[in-house]
PDB file of C-alpha atoms in Angstrom:
ATOM      1  CA  UNK A   1       4.368 -14.995 -13.928  1.00 50.00           C
ATOM      2  CA  UNK A   2       3.175 -11.418 -13.698  1.00 58.00           C
ATOM      3  CA  UNK A   3       1.167 -10.016 -16.574  1.00 69.00           C
ATOM      4  CA  UNK A   4       0.347  -6.422 -17.299  1.00 86.00           C
ATOM      5  CA  UNK A   5      -2.605  -5.685 -19.541  1.00 90.00           C
ATOM      6  CA  UNK A   6      -2.878  -2.262 -21.061  1.00 93.00           C
ATOM      7  CA  UNK A   7      -5.943  -0.773 -22.647  1.00 94.00           C
ATOM      8  CA  UNK A   8      -6.730   0.385 -25.133  1.00 95.00           C
ATOM      9  CA  UNK A   9      -4.166  -1.228 -27.449  1.00 93.00           C
ATOM     10  CA  UNK A  10      -4.379   1.728 -29.792  1.00 94.00           C
ATOM     11  CA  UNK A  11      -6.319   4.937 -30.154  1.00 95.00           C
ATOM     12  CA  UNK A  12      -6.845   7.738 -32.609  1.00 96.00           C
ATOM     13  CA  UNK A  13      -7.819  11.105 -31.157  1.00 95.00           C
ATOM     14  CA  UNK A  14      -8.270  14.652 -32.348  1.00 96.00           C
ATOM     15  CA  UNK A  15      -5.719  17.236 -31.339  1.00 96.00           C
ATOM     16  CA  UNK A  16      -6.885  18.997 -28.205  1.00 97.00           C
ATOM     17  CA  UNK A  17      -8.790  16.015 -26.795  1.00 97.00           C
ATOM     18  CA  UNK A  18      -7.964  14.390 -23.489  1.00 97.00           C
ATOM     19  CA  UNK A  19      -6.641  10.809 -23.415  1.00 96.00           C
ATOM     20  CA  UNK A  20      -6.990   8.124 -20.804  1.00 97.00           C
ATOM     21  CA  UNK A  21      -5.311   4.742 -20.701  1.00 97.00           C
ATOM     22  CA  UNK A  22      -4.904   2.140 -18.001  1.00 96.00           C
ATOM     23  CA  UNK A  23      -2.919  -0.822 -16.901  1.00 96.00           C
ATOM     24  CA  UNK A  24      -3.976  -3.789 -14.774  1.00 95.00           C
ATOM     25  CA  UNK A  25      -1.911  -6.503 -13.213  1.00 93.00           C
ATOM     26  CA  UNK A  26      -2.562 -10.008 -11.962  1.00 89.00           C
ATOM     27  CA  UNK A  27      -0.421  -9.264  -8.901  1.00 88.00           C
ATOM     28  CA  UNK A  28       0.619  -6.248  -6.849  1.00 91.00           C
ATOM     29  CA  UNK A  29       3.508  -3.900  -7.484  1.00 91.00           C
ATOM     30  CA  UNK A  30       5.240  -1.434  -5.204  1.00 89.00           C
ATOM     31  CA  UNK A  31       6.176   0.914  -8.040  1.00 89.00           C
ATOM     32  CA  UNK A  32       4.347   1.877 -11.196  1.00 92.00           C
ATOM     33  CA  UNK A  33       6.103   3.549 -14.082  1.00 92.00           C
ATOM     34  CA  UNK A  34       4.850   5.112 -17.296  1.00 95.00           C
ATOM     35  CA  UNK A  35       7.134   5.317 -20.335  1.00 95.00           C
ATOM     36  CA  UNK A  36       6.721   6.796 -23.799  1.00 96.00           C
ATOM     37  CA  UNK A  37       8.480   5.402 -26.846  1.00 96.00           C
ATOM     38  CA  UNK A  38       8.868   7.534 -29.949  1.00 94.00           C
ATOM     39  CA  UNK A  39       9.361   5.757 -33.280  1.00 88.00           C
ATOM     40  CA  UNK A  40      12.917   4.469 -33.614  1.00 87.00           C
ATOM     41  CA  UNK A  41      13.873   5.357 -30.064  1.00 91.00           C
ATOM     42  CA  UNK A  42      14.047   3.723 -26.657  1.00 93.00           C
ATOM     43  CA  UNK A  43      11.364   4.230 -23.996  1.00 94.00           C
ATOM     44  CA  UNK A  44      11.647   7.403 -21.927  1.00 94.00           C
ATOM     45  CA  UNK A  45      10.319   7.608 -18.391  1.00 92.00           C
ATOM     46  CA  UNK A  46       7.372  10.001 -18.001  1.00 95.00           C
ATOM     47  CA  UNK A  47       6.126   9.439 -14.479  1.00 94.00           C
ATOM     48  CA  UNK A  48       7.060   7.204 -11.563  1.00 91.00           C
ATOM     49  CA  UNK A  49       4.642   6.312  -8.743  1.00 93.00           C
ATOM     50  CA  UNK A  50       5.809   4.860  -5.445  1.00 90.00           C
ATOM     51  CA  UNK A  51       2.802   4.725  -3.133  1.00 92.00           C
ATOM     52  CA  UNK A  52      -0.704   3.303  -3.416  1.00 94.00           C
ATOM     53  CA  UNK A  53      -3.171   6.100  -4.112  1.00 94.00           C
ATOM     54  CA  UNK A  54      -0.462   8.482  -5.272  1.00 94.00           C
ATOM     55  CA  UNK A  55      -1.469  10.974  -7.954  1.00 96.00           C
ATOM     56  CA  UNK A  56       1.385  12.610  -9.836  1.00 95.00           C
ATOM     57  CA  UNK A  57       1.488  15.132 -12.641  1.00 96.00           C
ATOM     58  CA  UNK A  58       4.124  16.009 -15.199  1.00 93.00           C
ATOM     59  CA  UNK A  59       2.887  18.894 -17.314  1.00 95.00           C
ATOM     60  CA  UNK A  60      -0.192  17.729 -19.194  1.00 97.00           C
ATOM     61  CA  UNK A  61       0.284  14.167 -17.944  1.00 97.00           C
ATOM     62  CA  UNK A  62      -1.290  12.795 -14.790  1.00 97.00           C
ATOM     63  CA  UNK A  63      -0.863   9.267 -13.465  1.00 97.00           C
ATOM     64  CA  UNK A  64      -2.279   7.454 -10.482  1.00 97.00           C
ATOM     65  CA  UNK A  65      -1.172   4.409  -8.515  1.00 96.00           C
ATOM     66  CA  UNK A  66      -4.297   2.323  -7.819  1.00 95.00           C
ATOM     67  CA  UNK A  67      -5.146   1.670  -4.180  1.00 95.00           C
ATOM     68  CA  UNK A  68      -5.220  -2.088  -4.763  1.00 94.00           C
ATOM     69  CA  UNK A  69      -1.645  -1.788  -6.130  1.00 93.00           C
ATOM     70  CA  UNK A  70      -2.792  -3.844  -9.125  1.00 94.00           C
ATOM     71  CA  UNK A  71      -3.574  -1.006 -11.481  1.00 95.00           C
ATOM     72  CA  UNK A  72      -2.519   2.402 -12.699  1.00 97.00           C
ATOM     73  CA  UNK A  73      -3.820   4.931 -15.173  1.00 97.00           C
ATOM     74  CA  UNK A  74      -2.378   7.725 -17.276  1.00 98.00           C
ATOM     75  CA  UNK A  75      -4.227  10.780 -18.507  1.00 98.00           C
ATOM     76  CA  UNK A  76      -3.009  13.224 -21.116  1.00 97.00           C
ATOM     77  CA  UNK A  77      -4.869  16.505 -21.321  1.00 97.00           C
ATOM     78  CA  UNK A  78      -5.225  18.677 -24.416  1.00 97.00           C
ATOM     79  CA  UNK A  79      -3.300  16.335 -26.697  1.00 97.00           C
ATOM     80  CA  UNK A  80      -0.868  17.705 -29.270  1.00 96.00           C
ATOM     81  CA  UNK A  81       0.745  16.033 -32.309  1.00 94.00           C
ATOM     82  CA  UNK A  82       4.010  15.311 -30.474  1.00 94.00           C
ATOM     83  CA  UNK A  83       2.108  13.079 -28.056  1.00 96.00           C
ATOM     84  CA  UNK A  84       2.128  10.443 -30.786  1.00 96.00           C
ATOM     85  CA  UNK A  85       3.943   7.291 -29.732  1.00 96.00           C
ATOM     86  CA  UNK A  86       3.577   4.118 -27.708  1.00 95.00           C
ATOM     87  CA  UNK A  87       2.891   4.444 -24.011  1.00 96.00           C
ATOM     88  CA  UNK A  88       4.024   1.633 -21.740  1.00 95.00           C
ATOM     89  CA  UNK A  89       3.152   1.002 -18.155  1.00 95.00           C
ATOM     90  CA  UNK A  90       5.607  -0.946 -16.046  1.00 92.00           C
ATOM     91  CA  UNK A  91       5.445  -2.455 -12.607  1.00 90.00           C
ATOM     92  CA  UNK A  92       8.253  -3.128 -10.207  1.00 85.00           C
ATOM     93  CA  UNK A  93       8.488  -4.972  -6.916  1.00 79.00           C
ATOM     94  CA  UNK A  94      10.516  -3.296  -4.225  1.00 68.00           C
ATOM     95  CA  UNK A  95      13.919  -4.522  -3.151  1.00 56.00           C
ATOM     96  CA  UNK A  96      15.246  -5.376  -6.593  1.00 61.00           C
ATOM     97  CA  UNK A  97      15.193  -3.924 -10.054  1.00 60.00           C
ATOM     98  CA  UNK A  98      13.248  -6.322 -12.253  1.00 74.00           C
ATOM     99  CA  UNK A  99      10.558  -4.423 -14.143  1.00 82.00           C
ATOM    100  CA  UNK A 100       7.612  -5.949 -15.988  1.00 87.00           C
ATOM    101  CA  UNK A 101       6.347  -3.957 -18.970  1.00 90.00           C
ATOM    102  CA  UNK A 102       2.820  -3.781 -20.270  1.00 91.00           C
ATOM    103  CA  UNK A 103       1.846  -4.426 -23.847  1.00 89.00           C
ATOM    104  CA  UNK A 104       1.677  -0.757 -24.767  1.00 92.00           C
ATOM    105  CA  UNK A 105      -0.940   1.717 -26.001  1.00 94.00           C
ATOM    106  CA  UNK A 106      -0.270   3.203 -29.405  1.00 95.00           C
ATOM    107  CA  UNK A 107      -1.513   6.781 -29.597  1.00 96.00           C
ATOM    108  CA  UNK A 108      -2.176   8.643 -32.827  1.00 96.00           C
ATOM    109  CA  UNK A 109      -3.159  12.305 -32.766  1.00 95.00           C
ATOM    110  CA  UNK A 110      -5.029  13.750 -35.707  1.00 93.00           C
ATOM    111  CA  UNK A 111      -4.223  17.438 -36.239  1.00 89.00           C
TER     112      UNK A 111
ATOM    113  CA  UNK B   1      25.659  14.086 -19.754  1.00 64.00           C
ATOM    114  CA  UNK B   2      25.637  11.323 -22.373  1.00 82.00           C
ATOM    115  CA  UNK B   3      22.840   8.844 -22.097  1.00 93.00           C
ATOM    116  CA  UNK B   4      23.069   5.111 -22.613  1.00 96.00           C
ATOM    117  CA  UNK B   5      25.032   4.378 -25.771  1.00 97.00           C
ATOM    118  CA  UNK B   6      24.388   1.342 -27.929  1.00 97.00           C
ATOM    119  CA  UNK B   7      26.148   0.081 -31.006  1.00 97.00           C
ATOM    120  CA  UNK B   8      25.558  -0.755 -33.707  1.00 97.00           C
ATOM    121  CA  UNK B   9      22.199   1.001 -34.234  1.00 96.00           C
ATOM    122  CA  UNK B  10      21.342  -1.409 -37.044  1.00 97.00           C
ATOM    123  CA  UNK B  11      22.632  -4.882 -37.818  1.00 97.00           C
ATOM    124  CA  UNK B  12      21.731  -7.147 -40.706  1.00 97.00           C
ATOM    125  CA  UNK B  13      23.254 -10.602 -40.696  1.00 97.00           C
ATOM    126  CA  UNK B  14      22.701 -14.062 -42.074  1.00 97.00           C
ATOM    127  CA  UNK B  15      21.404 -16.991 -40.146  1.00 97.00           C
ATOM    128  CA  UNK B  16      24.203 -18.823 -38.354  1.00 97.00           C
ATOM    129  CA  UNK B  17      26.434 -15.810 -37.950  1.00 97.00           C
ATOM    130  CA  UNK B  18      27.577 -14.471 -34.591  1.00 97.00           C
ATOM    131  CA  UNK B  19      26.121 -11.136 -33.535  1.00 98.00           C
ATOM    132  CA  UNK B  20      27.543  -8.904 -30.803  1.00 98.00           C
ATOM    133  CA  UNK B  21      25.624  -5.951 -29.443  1.00 98.00           C
ATOM    134  CA  UNK B  22      27.359  -3.365 -27.275  1.00 98.00           C
ATOM    135  CA  UNK B  23      26.258  -1.025 -24.527  1.00 98.00           C
ATOM    136  CA  UNK B  24      27.820   1.751 -22.503  1.00 98.00           C
ATOM    137  CA  UNK B  25      25.679   2.659 -19.494  1.00 97.00           C
ATOM    138  CA  UNK B  26      25.370   6.093 -17.979  1.00 95.00           C
ATOM    139  CA  UNK B  27      28.466   6.815 -15.916  1.00 94.00           C
ATOM    140  CA  UNK B  28      27.924   6.022 -12.250  1.00 92.00           C
ATOM    141  CA  UNK B  29      24.924   3.756 -12.769  1.00 92.00           C
ATOM    142  CA  UNK B  30      25.320   0.406 -11.071  1.00 91.00           C
ATOM    143  CA  UNK B  31      22.495  -1.535 -12.747  1.00 91.00           C
ATOM    144  CA  UNK B  32      22.446  -2.560 -16.386  1.00 94.00           C
ATOM    145  CA  UNK B  33      19.613  -4.279 -18.230  1.00 94.00           C
ATOM    146  CA  UNK B  34      19.200  -5.924 -21.626  1.00 96.00           C
ATOM    147  CA  UNK B  35      15.711  -6.003 -23.156  1.00 95.00           C
ATOM    148  CA  UNK B  36      14.314  -7.362 -26.399  1.00 95.00           C
ATOM    149  CA  UNK B  37      11.317  -5.808 -28.145  1.00 93.00           C
ATOM    150  CA  UNK B  38       9.176  -7.525 -30.754  1.00 90.00           C
ATOM    151  CA  UNK B  39       5.672  -6.927 -32.007  1.00 85.00           C
ATOM    152  CA  UNK B  40       4.535 -10.295 -30.741  1.00 83.00           C
ATOM    153  CA  UNK B  41       6.071 -10.297 -27.253  1.00 83.00           C
ATOM    154  CA  UNK B  42       6.528  -6.620 -26.466  1.00 86.00           C
ATOM    155  CA  UNK B  43       9.414  -5.600 -24.173  1.00 90.00           C
ATOM    156  CA  UNK B  44      11.073  -8.545 -22.485  1.00 90.00           C
ATOM    157  CA  UNK B  45      13.827  -8.381 -19.887  1.00 91.00           C
ATOM    158  CA  UNK B  46      16.624 -10.714 -20.910  1.00 94.00           C
ATOM    159  CA  UNK B  47      19.211 -10.207 -18.191  1.00 94.00           C
ATOM    160  CA  UNK B  48      20.364  -7.613 -15.693  1.00 92.00           C
ATOM    161  CA  UNK B  49      23.600  -6.856 -13.872  1.00 93.00           C
ATOM    162  CA  UNK B  50      24.372  -5.143 -10.584  1.00 91.00           C
ATOM    163  CA  UNK B  51      27.927  -3.899 -10.147  1.00 93.00           C
ATOM    164  CA  UNK B  52      28.970  -5.950 -13.196  1.00 95.00           C
ATOM    165  CA  UNK B  53      27.596  -9.187 -11.764  1.00 95.00           C
ATOM    166  CA  UNK B  54      24.691 -10.954 -13.522  1.00 94.00           C
ATOM    167  CA  UNK B  55      21.756 -11.070 -11.090  1.00 90.00           C
ATOM    168  CA  UNK B  56      18.907 -12.568 -13.124  1.00 89.00           C
ATOM    169  CA  UNK B  57      19.297 -14.190 -16.535  1.00 92.00           C
ATOM    170  CA  UNK B  58      16.014 -16.063 -16.473  1.00 89.00           C
ATOM    171  CA  UNK B  59      14.811 -14.076 -19.496  1.00 90.00           C
ATOM    172  CA  UNK B  60      17.635 -15.224 -21.756  1.00 93.00           C
ATOM    173  CA  UNK B  61      15.853 -17.310 -24.380  1.00 87.00           C
ATOM    174  CA  UNK B  62      18.392 -20.098 -24.788  1.00 84.00           C
ATOM    175  CA  UNK B  63      22.048 -21.011 -24.750  1.00 90.00           C
ATOM    176  CA  UNK B  64      22.667 -19.185 -27.985  1.00 95.00           C
ATOM    177  CA  UNK B  65      22.408 -15.940 -26.019  1.00 97.00           C
ATOM    178  CA  UNK B  66      25.096 -14.761 -23.647  1.00 97.00           C
ATOM    179  CA  UNK B  67      25.832 -11.456 -21.934  1.00 97.00           C
ATOM    180  CA  UNK B  68      28.895 -10.102 -20.205  1.00 97.00           C
ATOM    181  CA  UNK B  69      29.834  -6.993 -18.286  1.00 97.00           C
ATOM    182  CA  UNK B  70      33.604  -6.905 -17.920  1.00 97.00           C
ATOM    183  CA  UNK B  71      33.591  -3.482 -16.290  1.00 95.00           C
ATOM    184  CA  UNK B  72      31.241  -0.766 -15.127  1.00 95.00           C
ATOM    185  CA  UNK B  73      31.202   1.047 -18.465  1.00 96.00           C
ATOM    186  CA  UNK B  74      30.703  -1.753 -20.971  1.00 97.00           C
ATOM    187  CA  UNK B  75      28.441  -4.703 -21.644  1.00 98.00           C
ATOM    188  CA  UNK B  76      27.884  -7.046 -24.556  1.00 98.00           C
ATOM    189  CA  UNK B  77      25.030  -9.264 -25.644  1.00 98.00           C
ATOM    190  CA  UNK B  78      26.074 -12.029 -27.975  1.00 98.00           C
ATOM    191  CA  UNK B  79      23.967 -14.342 -30.117  1.00 97.00           C
ATOM    192  CA  UNK B  80      25.737 -17.359 -31.571  1.00 97.00           C
ATOM    193  CA  UNK B  81      24.511 -18.783 -33.882  1.00 96.00           C
ATOM    194  CA  UNK B  82      21.843 -16.237 -34.854  1.00 96.00           C
ATOM    195  CA  UNK B  83      18.445 -17.300 -36.209  1.00 96.00           C
ATOM    196  CA  UNK B  84      15.716 -15.361 -38.055  1.00 96.00           C
ATOM    197  CA  UNK B  85      13.484 -15.459 -34.964  1.00 95.00           C
ATOM    198  CA  UNK B  86      16.113 -13.395 -33.129  1.00 96.00           C
ATOM    199  CA  UNK B  87      15.185 -10.408 -35.302  1.00 97.00           C
ATOM    200  CA  UNK B  88      14.069  -7.684 -32.903  1.00 97.00           C
ATOM    201  CA  UNK B  89      15.111  -4.398 -31.331  1.00 97.00           C
ATOM    202  CA  UNK B  90      17.495  -4.906 -28.436  1.00 98.00           C
ATOM    203  CA  UNK B  91      17.636  -2.231 -25.774  1.00 97.00           C
ATOM    204  CA  UNK B  92      20.137  -1.627 -23.059  1.00 97.00           C
ATOM    205  CA  UNK B  93      19.110   0.385 -19.982  1.00 94.00           C
ATOM    206  CA  UNK B  94      20.872   1.498 -16.845  1.00 93.00           C
ATOM    207  CA  UNK B  95      19.841   2.830 -13.471  1.00 89.00           C
ATOM    208  CA  UNK B  96      21.291   4.263 -10.300  1.00 85.00           C
ATOM    209  CA  UNK B  97      20.021   2.229  -7.421  1.00 73.00           C
ATOM    210  CA  UNK B  98      19.965   5.018  -4.916  1.00 49.00           C
ATOM    211  CA  UNK B  99      17.820   7.310  -7.029  1.00 51.00           C
ATOM    212  CA  UNK B 100      14.357   5.818  -6.982  1.00 61.00           C
ATOM    213  CA  UNK B 101      15.298   2.920  -9.287  1.00 65.00           C
ATOM    214  CA  UNK B 102      14.211   4.503 -12.598  1.00 78.00           C
ATOM    215  CA  UNK B 103      15.804   3.088 -15.738  1.00 87.00           C
ATOM    216  CA  UNK B 104      17.213   5.024 -18.668  1.00 91.00           C
ATOM    217  CA  UNK B 105      17.083   3.349 -22.053  1.00 94.00           C
ATOM    218  CA  UNK B 106      19.468   3.524 -24.944  1.00 96.00           C
ATOM    219  CA  UNK B 107      18.271   4.055 -28.537  1.00 95.00           C
ATOM    220  CA  UNK B 108      18.317   0.330 -29.292  1.00 96.00           C
ATOM    221  CA  UNK B 109      19.940  -1.946 -31.867  1.00 97.00           C
ATOM    222  CA  UNK B 110      17.673  -3.090 -34.677  1.00 97.00           C
ATOM    223  CA  UNK B 111      18.717  -6.633 -35.590  1.00 98.00           C
ATOM    224  CA  UNK B 112      17.572  -8.403 -38.719  1.00 97.00           C
ATOM    225  CA  UNK B 113      18.663 -11.996 -39.224  1.00 97.00           C
ATOM    226  CA  UNK B 114      18.066 -13.233 -42.755  1.00 96.00           C
TER     227      UNK B 114
END
């Protein structure tokens, strides 16, 4: 089956630093999604990408859909304490709704 | 607008007991998903419904698990009998097919089976 590998698994950064994380797949996807999960809550969608090569921003977050359709990355600029949480990538094939989630990147921001 | 509603938020039960988790999707959404999250396996899709009909239940771990969606505003996930290895956070999510297929998650039910 499809596997999504996220890296790094966890990271500690200083407030104000930029963050970069990525996700690679053993097979292609037609949609890439990035979610954030706060402690004790469900994942919340941050960014959705629908076309290979697409670069999309949402405030301080920027995500890109890799041209091979097997990878995606997420950047967070000028991190702040509320960025703490677990970030999940997810891939989806077109035509139906099944989504495969990555293993997550746990982000800790040191004030 | 209310988001996805799940109940209970926490459940502690003893091995062998029946557990029923409940979900109310966002009004108007026609897809509903049940996920399980554990440290070891991450987020796993258990089953999903389209217009109240189960489409893919290949993620349901075994016959002890069953899910129903009797109408567009309610779904249940039942575990009978429960086992300690079923301890996890169970999420329900819903989506509106016509709007770019993004899913909205509920707050989850934290299940502990002793």
